[in-house]
Structure formats: structure tokens, C-alpha cells
Coordinates of C-alpha atoms (C1' of nucleotides) in Angstrom, one line a residue:
Chain A
M13 CA 45.0 134.6 62.5
A14 CA 43.8 137.3 64.2
H15 CA 45.4 140.4 63.5
P16 CA 48.9 140.3 65.3
A17 CA 48.2 143.8 66.8
R18 CA 45.2 142.8 68.5
I19 CA 47.0 140.2 71.2
A20 CA 45.7 140.7 74.6
Y21 CA 43.4 143.0 72.9
R22 CA 40.6 142.3 75.3
A23 CA 43.0 142.2 78.5
W24 CA 44.0 145.8 77.3
T25 CA 40.4 146.9 77.3
Q26 CA 39.7 145.6 81.1
P27 CA 39.5 147.8 83.9
F28 CA 42.6 147.7 85.9
G29 CA 41.4 147.6 89.6
R30 CA 43.0 149.5 92.2
R31 CA 46.4 150.3 90.2
S32 CA 48.4 153.6 90.3
V33 CA 48.7 154.6 86.7
S34 CA 52.0 156.8 87.4
T35 CA 55.5 155.2 86.9
P36 CA 59.2 156.6 87.7
Y37 CA 61.6 158.3 85.3
S38 CA 64.5 156.5 86.6
F39 CA 65.4 153.8 88.8
A40 CA 68.3 153.1 91.1
H41 CA 69.4 149.6 89.6
G42 CA 71.9 147.9 91.9
A43 CA 72.0 144.2 91.1
Y44 CA 71.2 141.8 88.6
A45 CA 69.5 138.8 89.2
R46 CA 72.6 136.1 88.3
D47 CA 74.7 138.3 90.7
V48 CA 72.4 138.0 93.8
R49 CA 71.9 134.5 93.1
A50 CA 76.0 133.8 92.7
T51 CA 76.5 136.2 95.6
F52 CA 74.3 134.7 98.4
D53 CA 74.5 131.3 97.0
H54 CA 75.4 130.3 100.4
L55 CA 72.6 131.2 102.4
E56 CA 71.0 128.3 104.1
A57 CA 67.0 127.5 103.7
G58 CA 65.4 130.4 106.6
E59 CA 68.9 132.1 106.5
E60 CA 68.7 136.2 106.2
S61 CA 71.8 137.7 105.0
G62 CA 71.2 141.2 106.4
S63 CA 72.5 142.8 103.1
S64 CA 70.0 145.0 101.1
V65 CA 70.0 145.1 97.0
S66 CA 68.2 146.8 94.4
V67 CA 66.8 144.7 91.8
A68 CA 64.4 145.3 88.4
G69 CA 62.8 143.2 85.9
R70 CA 59.9 141.6 84.7
V71 CA 57.4 139.8 86.9
M72 CA 57.1 136.2 85.3
L73 CA 54.4 134.9 87.8
L74 CA 53.0 135.8 91.0
R75 CA 52.0 133.6 93.9
T76 CA 49.6 135.1 96.7
Q77 CA 48.9 133.0 99.8
G78 CA 47.6 135.5 102.4
R79 CA 49.6 137.8 103.8
V80 CA 52.7 136.8 102.4
A81 CA 53.4 136.8 98.0
F82 CA 55.9 135.4 96.2
A83 CA 56.8 136.8 92.6
T84 CA 59.4 135.6 90.4
M85 CA 61.1 138.1 88.6
R86 CA 63.4 138.1 85.2
D87 CA 65.8 140.5 84.1
S88 CA 68.5 140.4 81.5
T89 CA 70.6 137.8 83.3
G90 CA 68.1 135.4 85.1
E91 CA 65.6 134.9 87.6
V92 CA 65.2 135.6 91.2
Q93 CA 62.4 135.2 93.6
L94 CA 60.5 138.4 95.4
F95 CA 58.9 137.7 98.6
A96 CA 56.8 140.3 100.2
Q97 CA 55.0 140.3 103.3
S98 CA 51.8 142.4 104.4
A99 CA 53.7 143.0 107.9
A100 CA 57.3 144.3 106.1
S101 CA 56.4 145.2 102.6
E102 CA 55.4 148.6 101.3
D103 CA 52.1 148.6 99.9
F104 CA 51.5 144.7 99.7
E105 CA 48.0 145.2 98.6
G106 CA 49.3 146.5 95.3
F107 CA 52.0 144.3 95.2
T108 CA 49.7 141.4 95.0
H109 CA 48.0 142.9 92.2
L110 CA 50.7 143.2 90.0
H111 CA 50.5 141.5 86.7
L112 CA 52.5 139.3 84.7
G113 CA 54.6 141.1 82.6
D114 CA 54.3 144.2 84.9
W115 CA 58.1 145.8 85.3
V116 CA 59.1 145.9 88.8
G117 CA 61.8 147.6 91.1
V118 CA 62.3 145.9 94.3
T119 CA 64.7 146.9 97.1
G120 CA 65.1 144.4 100.5
E121 CA 67.0 142.0 102.0
V122 CA 68.3 138.9 100.3
V123 CA 66.9 136.0 102.2
R124 CA 66.5 132.4 101.4
T125 CA 63.1 131.1 102.0
R126 CA 62.2 128.0 104.2
R127 CA 61.4 126.2 101.1
G128 CA 64.9 127.3 100.4
E129 CA 64.1 129.8 97.6
L130 CA 67.0 132.4 97.4
S131 CA 65.0 135.3 97.7
V132 CA 64.5 139.5 97.6
K133 CA 62.4 140.2 100.6
V134 CA 60.4 143.3 99.4
G135 CA 60.8 146.0 101.6
S136 CA 60.1 149.1 98.9
W137 CA 59.3 148.4 95.3
T138 CA 57.9 150.4 92.3
R139 CA 55.9 149.5 89.4
L140 CA 58.7 150.4 86.7
A141 CA 55.8 150.0 83.9
E142 CA 52.8 147.8 83.3
A143 CA 52.2 145.5 80.8
R144 CA 48.5 146.1 79.2
R145 CA 48.9 143.0 77.1
N146 CA 49.9 139.7 78.1
F147 CA 52.7 137.6 77.3
G148 CA 50.9 134.6 76.2
D149 CA 50.5 131.6 78.4
K150 CA 52.9 131.0 81.6
W151 CA 53.6 127.8 80.8
A152 CA 52.9 127.4 76.8
G153 CA 54.4 130.5 76.0
I154 CA 53.5 132.1 72.5
A155 CA 53.6 129.2 69.9
D156 CA 51.9 131.4 66.7
Y157 CA 54.9 131.4 64.4
D158 CA 53.1 134.6 62.8
V159 CA 52.8 136.3 66.2
R160 CA 56.7 135.4 67.4
Y161 CA 57.7 136.9 64.5
R162 CA 56.3 140.2 63.7
H163 CA 56.0 140.5 67.7
R164 CA 59.4 139.4 68.8
E165 CA 59.4 141.5 71.8
A166 CA 56.9 139.2 73.2
D167 CA 58.1 136.1 71.9
L168 CA 61.4 137.0 73.6
W169 CA 59.7 136.9 77.3
A170 CA 57.7 134.1 76.5
N171 CA 59.8 131.5 75.3
E172 CA 63.6 130.9 76.5
R173 CA 64.4 129.1 73.3
T174 CA 63.7 132.5 71.3
R175 CA 65.8 134.4 73.7
T176 CA 68.9 131.4 73.7
S177 CA 69.1 131.5 69.6
L178 CA 68.9 135.1 69.5
A179 CA 71.5 135.8 71.9
L180 CA 73.9 133.0 70.4
R181 CA 73.4 134.7 67.5
S182 CA 74.6 137.8 69.0
A183 CA 77.9 135.7 70.3
V184 CA 78.5 134.8 66.8
L185 CA 78.6 138.1 65.7
R186 CA 81.1 139.1 68.5
A187 CA 83.2 136.2 68.3
L188 CA 83.6 136.8 64.2
R189 CA 84.4 140.4 64.7
E190 CA 86.6 139.6 67.2
R191 CA 88.5 137.2 65.3
C192 CA 88.7 139.7 62.3
W193 CA 90.4 142.1 64.4
A194 CA 92.9 139.6 65.9
G195 CA 93.6 138.2 62.4
G196 CA 94.7 141.9 61.4
F197 CA 91.7 142.8 59.2
M198 CA 90.0 146.3 60.0
E199 CA 86.3 146.9 59.7
V200 CA 85.1 148.7 57.0
E201 CA 81.7 150.0 55.8
T202 CA 80.9 150.5 51.7
P203 CA 77.7 151.6 50.4
M204 CA 74.5 149.8 50.5
L205 CA 73.0 152.3 47.9
N206 CA 74.7 151.1 44.5
P207 CA 74.5 152.8 41.2
I208 CA 74.3 148.7 39.9
A209 CA 74.1 145.8 41.4
T210 CA 77.3 143.7 41.3
G211 CA 79.3 141.3 43.2
A212 CA 77.4 138.4 43.0
A213 CA 74.7 136.3 41.3
A214 CA 71.2 137.5 42.3
R215 CA 68.2 139.7 41.4
P216 CA 68.6 143.1 43.5
F217 CA 66.2 145.6 45.2
V218 CA 65.3 148.6 43.7
T219 CA 65.0 152.4 45.2
H220 CA 65.2 155.7 44.0
H221 CA 66.5 159.0 45.6
N222 CA 64.6 161.9 45.4
A223 CA 67.1 165.1 45.3
L224 CA 69.5 163.1 43.4
D225 CA 66.9 162.0 41.1
S226 CA 68.4 158.4 40.3
E227 CA 67.6 154.8 40.6
F228 CA 69.9 152.6 43.4
Y229 CA 69.7 149.2 43.8
L230 CA 70.0 148.1 47.5
R231 CA 73.5 145.9 47.4
I232 CA 73.8 142.3 47.1
A233 CA 77.5 142.1 47.6
P234 CA 79.9 144.7 49.3
E235 CA 82.4 142.7 47.2
L236 CA 84.0 145.3 44.9
W237 CA 83.5 148.2 47.1
L238 CA 86.2 146.2 49.3
K239 CA 88.5 145.1 46.3
R240 CA 88.4 148.4 45.5
L241 CA 90.0 149.2 49.5
V242 CA 92.7 146.7 48.9
V243 CA 93.7 148.6 45.6
G244 CA 93.7 151.3 47.7
G245 CA 96.2 149.9 50.3
F246 CA 94.0 148.6 53.2
E247 CA 95.5 144.9 52.9
R248 CA 93.2 143.4 55.0
V249 CA 89.2 144.9 55.4
F250 CA 86.1 143.0 56.3
E251 CA 82.6 144.2 56.6
L252 CA 79.9 142.4 58.8
G253 CA 76.7 143.6 57.4
R254 CA 73.2 143.4 55.8
V255 CA 72.9 142.6 51.9
F256 CA 69.7 142.2 49.7
R257 CA 68.2 140.2 47.3
N258 CA 65.0 140.1 45.8
E259 CA 64.3 136.4 45.7
G260 CA 62.3 133.5 47.3
V261 CA 61.5 133.4 51.2
S262 CA 62.5 129.8 52.7
P263 CA 63.6 128.3 55.9
R264 CA 66.9 129.2 54.7
H265 CA 66.6 132.3 53.1
N266 CA 65.7 136.0 54.2
P267 CA 65.6 138.9 51.6
E268 CA 67.9 140.6 53.6
F269 CA 70.5 138.4 55.2
T270 CA 73.9 139.3 57.3
S271 CA 77.5 138.2 55.7
L272 CA 80.4 138.6 56.6
E273 CA 83.5 139.2 53.7
L274 CA 87.0 139.8 54.1
Y275 CA 90.0 140.6 51.4
S276 CA 93.6 139.9 52.1
A277 CA 96.1 141.0 49.8
Y278 CA 99.3 138.7 49.1
W279 CA 96.7 135.8 49.7
D280 CA 95.6 132.9 47.7
Y281 CA 92.4 130.7 47.7
E282 CA 94.9 127.7 49.7
D283 CA 95.4 130.7 52.4
M284 CA 92.1 131.9 52.6
M285 CA 90.4 128.2 53.4
A286 CA 93.0 127.5 55.8
F287 CA 91.9 130.7 57.5
T288 CA 88.0 129.8 56.9
E289 CA 88.0 126.8 58.9
E290 CA 90.0 128.4 61.5
L291 CA 87.4 131.4 61.7
V292 CA 84.6 128.9 61.4
A293 CA 85.4 126.6 63.7
G294 CA 87.0 129.1 65.9
V295 CA 83.7 130.8 66.3
V296 CA 81.6 128.0 67.3
R297 CA 84.2 127.5 69.7
D298 CA 84.3 130.2 71.1
V299 CA 80.6 130.2 71.5
L300 CA 79.5 126.7 72.4
G301 CA 82.9 125.9 74.1
T302 CA 83.6 122.7 71.6
T303 CA 83.3 122.0 68.1
T304 CA 81.6 119.1 68.2
L305 CA 78.0 119.7 68.1
T306 CA 74.6 118.0 67.2
Y307 CA 72.5 119.7 64.7
Q308 CA 68.9 118.6 63.5
G309 CA 69.5 115.4 65.9
R310 CA 72.4 114.6 64.1
A311 CA 76.2 115.0 65.1
L312 CA 78.6 117.3 63.6
S313 CA 82.3 118.2 63.9
M314 CA 83.2 121.5 62.7
A315 CA 86.9 121.1 63.8
P316 CA 89.6 121.6 60.9
P317 CA 91.1 120.6 58.9
W318 CA 88.2 120.0 56.7
P319 CA 88.4 118.3 53.5
R320 CA 89.2 119.9 50.0
R321 CA 87.4 118.3 47.1
P322 CA 87.6 119.6 43.7
M323 CA 83.8 119.8 42.0
A324 CA 84.3 117.7 39.4
E325 CA 85.7 115.1 42.0
L326 CA 82.6 115.3 44.1
A327 CA 79.9 115.6 40.5
S328 CA 81.7 112.3 39.3
E329 CA 81.2 110.1 42.7
A330 CA 77.9 111.4 42.6
V331 CA 77.2 110.3 39.0
G332 CA 79.2 107.3 38.8
E333 CA 81.4 108.6 36.2
A334 CA 84.2 110.6 35.6
V335 CA 82.5 114.5 34.4
S336 CA 84.8 117.7 34.3
V337 CA 84.4 120.8 32.8
H338 CA 86.4 119.5 29.6
T339 CA 83.5 116.4 29.3
P340 CA 81.3 117.5 26.7
R341 CA 78.5 119.2 27.1
E342 CA 76.1 117.0 25.4
R343 CA 76.8 114.5 27.7
L344 CA 76.7 116.9 30.9
A345 CA 73.2 117.9 29.7
A346 CA 72.2 114.5 29.2
L347 CA 73.4 113.7 32.9
L348 CA 71.2 116.6 34.2
E349 CA 68.2 115.5 31.9
E350 CA 68.1 112.2 33.9
R351 CA 68.1 113.9 37.4
G352 CA 65.2 116.0 35.7
V353 CA 66.9 119.2 34.6
V354 CA 67.0 120.7 31.5
A355 CA 70.0 122.5 30.4
P356 CA 69.4 125.8 28.5
P357 CA 71.4 126.3 25.4
A358 CA 73.4 129.4 27.1
W359 CA 74.7 126.7 29.7
G360 CA 78.3 126.0 28.4
P361 CA 79.8 122.8 29.6
G362 CA 81.4 124.8 33.2
R363 CA 77.4 125.8 33.8
C364 CA 76.1 122.3 33.4
L365 CA 78.8 120.7 35.9
A366 CA 77.9 123.1 38.7
E367 CA 74.6 122.4 38.5
L368 CA 75.1 118.6 37.9
F369 CA 76.8 119.3 41.4
E370 CA 74.2 121.0 42.9
C371 CA 71.7 118.2 41.9
A372 CA 73.3 115.1 42.4
A373 CA 76.2 115.4 45.0
E374 CA 75.4 119.2 47.1
S375 CA 72.9 117.4 49.4
A376 CA 74.7 114.6 50.8
L377 CA 77.3 116.9 52.1
W378 CA 76.9 117.2 55.6
E379 CA 80.3 117.7 57.8
P380 CA 82.3 120.8 56.6
V381 CA 83.6 120.1 53.3
F382 CA 85.5 122.9 50.7
V383 CA 84.3 122.2 47.5
T384 CA 86.9 123.8 45.2
D385 CA 88.0 124.5 41.6
H386 CA 84.7 125.9 40.1
P387 CA 84.6 126.8 36.3
V388 CA 85.2 129.8 35.2
E389 CA 81.9 130.2 33.8
V390 CA 80.4 130.5 37.3
S391 CA 83.2 132.5 38.6
P392 CA 83.1 135.7 37.1
L393 CA 85.2 137.6 39.2
A394 CA 87.4 134.6 40.5
R395 CA 91.1 134.4 39.2
R396 CA 92.0 131.3 36.6
H397 CA 93.3 128.0 38.3
R398 CA 96.9 128.0 37.7
G399 CA 96.3 124.4 36.7
D400 CA 93.6 124.7 34.6
A401 CA 92.6 127.4 32.6
E402 CA 88.6 126.2 32.1
L403 CA 88.6 126.4 36.2
T404 CA 89.0 129.1 39.1
E405 CA 91.0 129.1 42.5
R406 CA 87.7 129.0 44.1
F407 CA 86.3 127.0 46.8
E408 CA 82.6 127.3 48.7
S409 CA 82.3 125.7 52.4
Y410 CA 79.3 122.9 52.8
V411 CA 78.1 122.3 56.1
A412 CA 74.7 120.6 56.8
G413 CA 74.0 120.4 53.3
W414 CA 74.2 124.0 52.4
E415 CA 76.6 126.9 51.4
L416 CA 77.9 128.4 54.3
S417 CA 80.9 130.1 52.4
N418 CA 82.3 131.5 49.3
G419 CA 86.4 132.2 48.7
F420 CA 88.5 132.6 45.9
S421 CA 91.9 134.0 44.7
E422 CA 90.9 137.3 43.0
L423 CA 90.8 137.9 39.5
N424 CA 92.9 141.2 39.2
D425 CA 93.3 141.3 35.5
P426 CA 91.5 144.4 34.2
V427 CA 91.4 142.8 30.8
E428 CA 90.3 139.5 31.6
Q429 CA 87.8 140.9 34.2
R430 CA 86.2 143.3 31.2
V431 CA 85.7 140.3 29.3
R432 CA 84.0 138.2 32.2
F433 CA 81.8 141.1 32.9
E434 CA 80.5 141.7 28.9
Q435 CA 80.2 137.6 29.0
Q436 CA 78.0 138.6 32.1
A437 CA 76.2 141.3 30.1
A438 CA 75.7 138.8 27.1
L439 CA 74.0 136.7 29.6
G440 CA 71.5 139.3 31.1
A441 CA 70.6 140.2 27.5
A442 CA 69.8 137.2 26.7
G443 CA 67.3 137.2 29.7
D444 CA 69.3 135.9 32.8
D445 CA 68.3 138.7 35.3
E446 CA 71.0 137.5 37.8
A447 CA 74.0 137.9 35.9
M448 CA 75.9 140.9 36.6
S449 CA 76.7 144.2 34.4
V450 CA 80.0 145.8 33.3
D451 CA 80.8 148.3 36.5
E452 CA 83.8 150.4 34.8
N453 CA 84.4 151.9 38.0
Y454 CA 85.5 148.7 39.4
L455 CA 87.7 148.0 36.2
A456 CA 89.1 151.7 36.6
A457 CA 90.1 150.3 40.0
L458 CA 91.5 147.2 39.0
E459 CA 93.7 149.3 36.2
W460 CA 95.2 151.2 39.3
G461 CA 96.6 147.5 40.3
L462 CA 95.3 144.8 42.7
P463 CA 97.6 142.8 44.5
P464 CA 97.3 139.1 44.4
T465 CA 94.5 139.0 46.9
A466 CA 91.8 136.2 48.6
G467 CA 88.5 136.9 49.5
L468 CA 86.2 135.2 51.3
G469 CA 81.8 135.5 52.0
V470 CA 80.3 133.8 55.1
G471 CA 76.3 133.6 55.4
V472 CA 76.5 134.7 58.8
D473 CA 72.6 133.6 59.6
R474 CA 73.6 130.3 58.7
L475 CA 76.4 130.0 60.8
A476 CA 74.1 131.6 64.0
M477 CA 71.7 128.5 62.8
I478 CA 74.3 126.0 63.2
V479 CA 75.4 127.5 66.6
A480 CA 71.8 127.4 67.5
D481 CA 70.6 124.3 66.1
E482 CA 67.7 126.1 64.4
S483 CA 66.5 125.0 61.4
N484 CA 64.9 128.3 60.2
I485 CA 66.7 131.6 59.7
R486 CA 64.1 133.4 61.0
E487 CA 65.0 132.0 64.4
V488 CA 67.9 133.3 64.4
I489 CA 67.2 137.4 62.8
A490 CA 65.3 139.3 65.2
F491 CA 62.9 140.7 63.1
P492 CA 62.8 138.4 59.7
T493 CA 61.0 139.8 56.4
L494 CA 57.2 138.8 56.5
K495 CA 54.7 140.0 54.2
P496 CA 52.9 142.9 55.7
W497 CA 49.2 142.8 56.6
R498 CA 47.6 145.3 54.6
D499 CA 46.7 148.1 57.1
E500 CA 50.5 148.5 57.5
V501 CA 51.5 149.1 54.4
G502 CA 52.3 153.1 54.1
G503 CA 49.4 154.8 51.9
S504 CA 47.2 152.7 51.7
E505 CA 43.2 153.0 53.2
G506 CA 44.0 149.8 55.0
A507 CA 40.2 148.3 53.8
G508 CA 40.0 144.6 54.1
G509 CA 42.9 144.1 56.6
A510 CA 42.0 142.4 59.6
Chain B
rG17 C1' 55.5 131.4 41.9
rC18 C1' 53.1 126.1 42.7
rG19 C1' 51.7 122.3 45.8
rC20 C1' 49.6 120.6 51.2
rC21 C1' 48.9 121.7 56.3
rG22 C1' 47.1 125.6 59.4
rG23 C1' 43.8 130.1 61.4
rU24 C1' 38.3 128.7 67.6
rA25 C1' 38.4 133.7 74.2
rG26 C1' 44.1 137.8 75.9
rC27 C1' 47.7 133.2 75.4
rU28 C1' 47.8 127.1 74.7
rC29 C1' 44.5 124.4 72.8
rA30 C1' 39.4 121.1 72.4
rA31 C1' 34.7 120.5 69.8
rU32 C1' 32.2 112.9 66.9
rU33 C1' 28.7 112.2 61.2
rG34 C1' 27.1 119.2 59.5
rG35 C1' 23.0 119.8 65.1
rC36 C1' 23.2 124.3 71.9
rA37 C1' 31.1 127.1 70.6
rG38 C1' 34.2 124.4 75.7
rA39 C1' 38.6 123.8 79.1
rG40 C1' 43.3 125.0 81.4
rC41 C1' 45.9 129.5 82.4
rA42 C1' 45.3 134.9 82.4
rU43 C1' 42.1 139.2 83.8
rU44 C1' 38.4 140.7 87.8
rU45 C1' 36.2 139.0 92.7
rG46 C1' 36.7 135.8 97.5
rA47 C1' 39.7 132.6 100.6
rC48 C1' 44.7 131.4 102.5
rU49 C1' 51.6 133.8 106.8
rC50 C1' 57.0 130.0 102.8
rU51 C1' 55.0 129.6 97.5
rU52 C1' 57.8 127.0 93.2
rA53 C1' 53.0 126.7 86.6
rA54 C1' 50.9 127.7 94.2
rU55 C1' 45.7 125.7 95.7
rC56 C1' 40.5 126.3 96.3
rA57 C1' 35.8 129.0 94.9
rA58 C1' 33.1 132.8 91.8
rC59 C1' 32.4 135.9 87.8
rA60 C1' 33.2 137.7 83.3
rG61 C1' 35.5 136.4 78.5
rG62 C1' 33.3 134.6 71.1
rU63 C1' 33.1 138.9 64.0
rU64 C1' 35.5 130.5 65.0
rC65 C1' 40.9 135.0 59.9
rC66 C1' 38.0 138.4 55.5
rG67 C1' 33.9 137.9 52.2
rG68 C1' 30.4 135.1 49.5
rG69 C1' 27.6 130.2 48.6
rU70 C1' 25.0 125.4 50.0
rU71 C1' 21.6 123.9 53.9
rC72 C1' 16.0 123.7 58.6
rA73 C1' 21.5 124.0 60.8
rA74 C1' 27.9 125.8 59.1
rG75 C1' 33.8 126.4 63.7
rU76 C1' 33.1 121.7 60.3
rC77 C1' 31.0 121.3 53.6
rC78 C1' 31.8 124.4 48.3
rC79 C1' 34.2 129.0 46.1
rG80 C1' 37.3 133.8 46.3
rG81 C1' 40.8 136.7 49.4
rC82 C1' 44.2 137.5 53.6
rC83 C1' 48.5 135.5 56.8
rG84 C1' 51.6 131.6 58.1
rG85 C1' 54.0 126.9 58.6
rC86 C1' 56.4 123.2 55.7
rG87 C1' 57.7 120.9 50.8
rC88 C1' 59.2 122.3 45.6
rA89 C1' 61.3 126.1 42.5
rC90 C1' 65.0 130.4 42.9
rC91 C1' 69.0 131.3 45.6
rA92 C1' 73.6 132.1 50.4

RNA sequence: GCGCCGGUAGCUCAAUUGGCAGAGCAUUUGACUCUUAAUCAACAGGUUCCGGGUUCAAGUCCCGGCCGGCGCACCA
């Protein structure tokens, strides 16, 4: 496409006829379109209410017909028609020269036209801002993904679907917070700038602080900080915020994404699973009014309880023979190889089992399910399973074929945590750039005593995708990460851009 | 990072085998006193993403680059 900043460049350079350029500093806004519609819904066609309102919004459509004109105005609540007449409206001529996309403030009587459309009859009006770029085709909107994602402000006006999806995301955030608060969790904030990247298996972004002359990593998870707050006595905490992972971009992955992490002292993973299914299903119900929905054309019920299925059990069903973390590594590796995956020597049976689950069983999961009891090898922060020392008390919820949440009984033994960290560090030394390093400050915290605690992480963007029935994560992120055009990059000379 | 597909007027999209680059909407102008994507008429609007190449002739074919969508890989 052409450079996205050039949208409507031609229109911008065209003369603007007899339009004034001065606009007011404020407007005495009195009513929203939705309220006007609700309050005056009773008016009959041709009836005048005798009541005056002041509305403001954007001109979406304009129909002039001789000495009358009709505009469709939209504000944040909906649309209402503006009805101007040469005999009764101030500066009628100017009104007919409004552009689609201009912001206007209008004061006038609420009437219903002879043809039955509820309208504000324009008495006085002001152009609050002019649109010097157009908002795309008034029927087709803006279709170009590049423009839609880079100029979401235009996309929001042009495309109803965008407004709906981003508003649903906002409703999800609100419902999550309210349910966390209702559950007795306090919202906290922990550092995004971290001296080491830890709490998850992921590659970090690196940055530099000038005054401290230190390297920092953008956080890949707030997990360890939050557990330190539990050590400190905040028994139930949550953080809803951005994390950053320097990895591939896909329809389900944005480099920065929003996670909800929460921790409750005295809970184990069974307690947390119960909380999770109620939280997620409750949010869906809060936002959509039901837990029975359609995702990408397929029925999806979010209603709890969700089945609990051990990972080994699901893997066994998928491969057609009994496998577990105790199955000889050679056998697991052979099963992986049948599926086109070559297990590196560093993978023990636990990692092999997890990979086998992922390539054989994961994508077939549709309705919500808790996959439980992950191998210790792939769960360095989770507490050992009380029934099998090679497993952990961990769960991941899967919905629509991908992971939505992850949680576990937290490992709170500082001695064992050090061993786990050291195993991770060894993997890192062997070339695994997603392995964790030893976090001495976190180990010190555990030495002060972390009570039995369960933790949870939820992929909020993915939850929003399900609620909004979107298949691409970018549709629920206002400004998704995109590759910058060359002339947007700071410090470059901008040659060769567009 | 790899593969496939795409980028044409401000927007949405056409353009046959390589043969004069078009339409609708928007903008500008005119007509019209109840429209609903109003309608009718007229004018104007182009670096066909960028840079090379082949050809009498390139939006179209070839090479390189930029950006995006989808798939794979990685991951949540």
C-alpha cells in the first residue's frame, strides 16, 4: 500500500470552499444520542417535542435536498439525525457544506420527521473540528489492514466491528477487575523494568537505563514480584497489565500482551482451578450475558465446571498407548519423531511428554478443559505433585485449541527452588535462550517464608478474542505492534520509506 | 526466520493474452422543502508501494527491496 500517513492526502490539499477555520474551545454538551432516542422514543412521525437538546458528535452522512438537509451524527453512544432547514437553522448554507467526518455541536428541538426518523432540528450549530482527511468509503469503510492497525482512530469511526471488539475488550478488563476485587484480591503493580527476565520461559526485550548505566529487561511475567508481596503479607494480590516477549508475531501473539496474574495464600491448585473457571465464565457472562457462545462459527460453552484432565492421560489418548512421565525417554522420543519432532538430547522424559501433548492433543481441545499435572521438568516454579514426585500440581486451561490460563500450587521451598533455577541456568548455558536464570532476590524472599499459595495467569487478549469472536489478536488490541515504516524510526534519515 | 497471497484515484474495488488506467463513493460546482448509502447533472482527481530489468509497448512478465494478511516455526 501507499504510506499509511498519506490517507486522504489529496483531499487534504484541496480547497475547502466557504468553510470557516475557527472552532470553539468548548461546547455545552447536554445529551447523548442514545439518551435522546430513549427519551423521545414516543414521538409520532411529524410530531415535535417542544424540548431542546444540545448534542455533539461526528457527521457520518449528509443528505441535502434544496432548502432542507439531513445529517447522520454519531457520538460515543450511537447515532441521531440532524434536520436542518434554510428558514429555521442558523447558517444553513454552511451546514450543507459540512464534510463527512466533521465534528459538530448542535442545539435544537427534538422532533420526529414525517418519514419517521427521530431528529434534532438544527437551531444553532457549531463546527467543533474539521475532518481534513476522509474516513474511507461510507459504505465499505476502511478495509486495508495496514491502515486499520496503524490508524485505529480512523478505523474506529469507519468500522462498526472495530468499535464493538475494542469495547468488548474494555468490558472484559472491567469485569476481570470487579471479579478480582469481589474475590478479596487487591490490585498491585510491580516493575516492568527488571534486572533479570524471569517468571516464564520466554525471550525478553533488552533496554538500557542511562543514569543507572544498567541493562534492564522488560518483564516477561510479574510472577516472582507478586509472590514476594504474598511473602510480605498481602495474601491475595492481582496485577492486570502488560508483559513483553521478544518472540514471533502471529494471529495469536503480540509482542506486548496483557496478562492477569493473581495469587492467593492458603490455596492449592484445586482451589485455583475452581476460582479460574468461575472467573472466566463469570466474565464472559458479565460481558455477553451468557456462557453459551459461538466462536468462529462453532458453538462454545464456557459454563463451569470444566473437566480436569491429566496431561499424560490426554497424551495417551492422542497417541493410542499409555504414556506418562515414567515412560522411557526413548519411547517418548520415538513417538515424537513419528510426528515430525526431533527431541534434542537435553529433553528429558518430562519435556518429551509435554511436547507430545502439544503436538498430538492440544489442537483438538475446543471446549474449556484443565490440562493438569505437568512434569517437573517443564514447570520450574510449580510445587511437586503430592501423589507423584515427577509431576507438579499445575494446570493450564485450554479453550478453542489454545492455552488461555496457567496456574499451579506455588513452589515455596527455597532449597528446591534454587535447584530448579540451577537446572534452568544449565539449560540456558546449553543454548536454551528461554531458560530462566537464578533469581537470588526471589530465593531470599522464599527464605522468609511463602505460605502455601496458588497462582494463576490469564491471557487477557485471548479471552477478549473469544468474547469478541475475533480470530486475530490484533483486532482486540487498539494499537498492535507492527513493523515501523522506515521514516517512523527515530534517528533514521528516512530515505527509502514511501 | 521460511512459504503462499496481496499493495491501482482520498476510500472501496475493476482493468481479458503484455496494447490509450476505469467505476462507485468522497471532494468541488449546479438542481432539488422530509432524506435514510437520498437522487440527478457536471468538473476535477494517478509516482499503478519503491528500485532495476525484458519488450516496439509493462498495472500485467523477470530480479531486488518495503509493508501487510494467512500458513509454518517459536510462544501465551
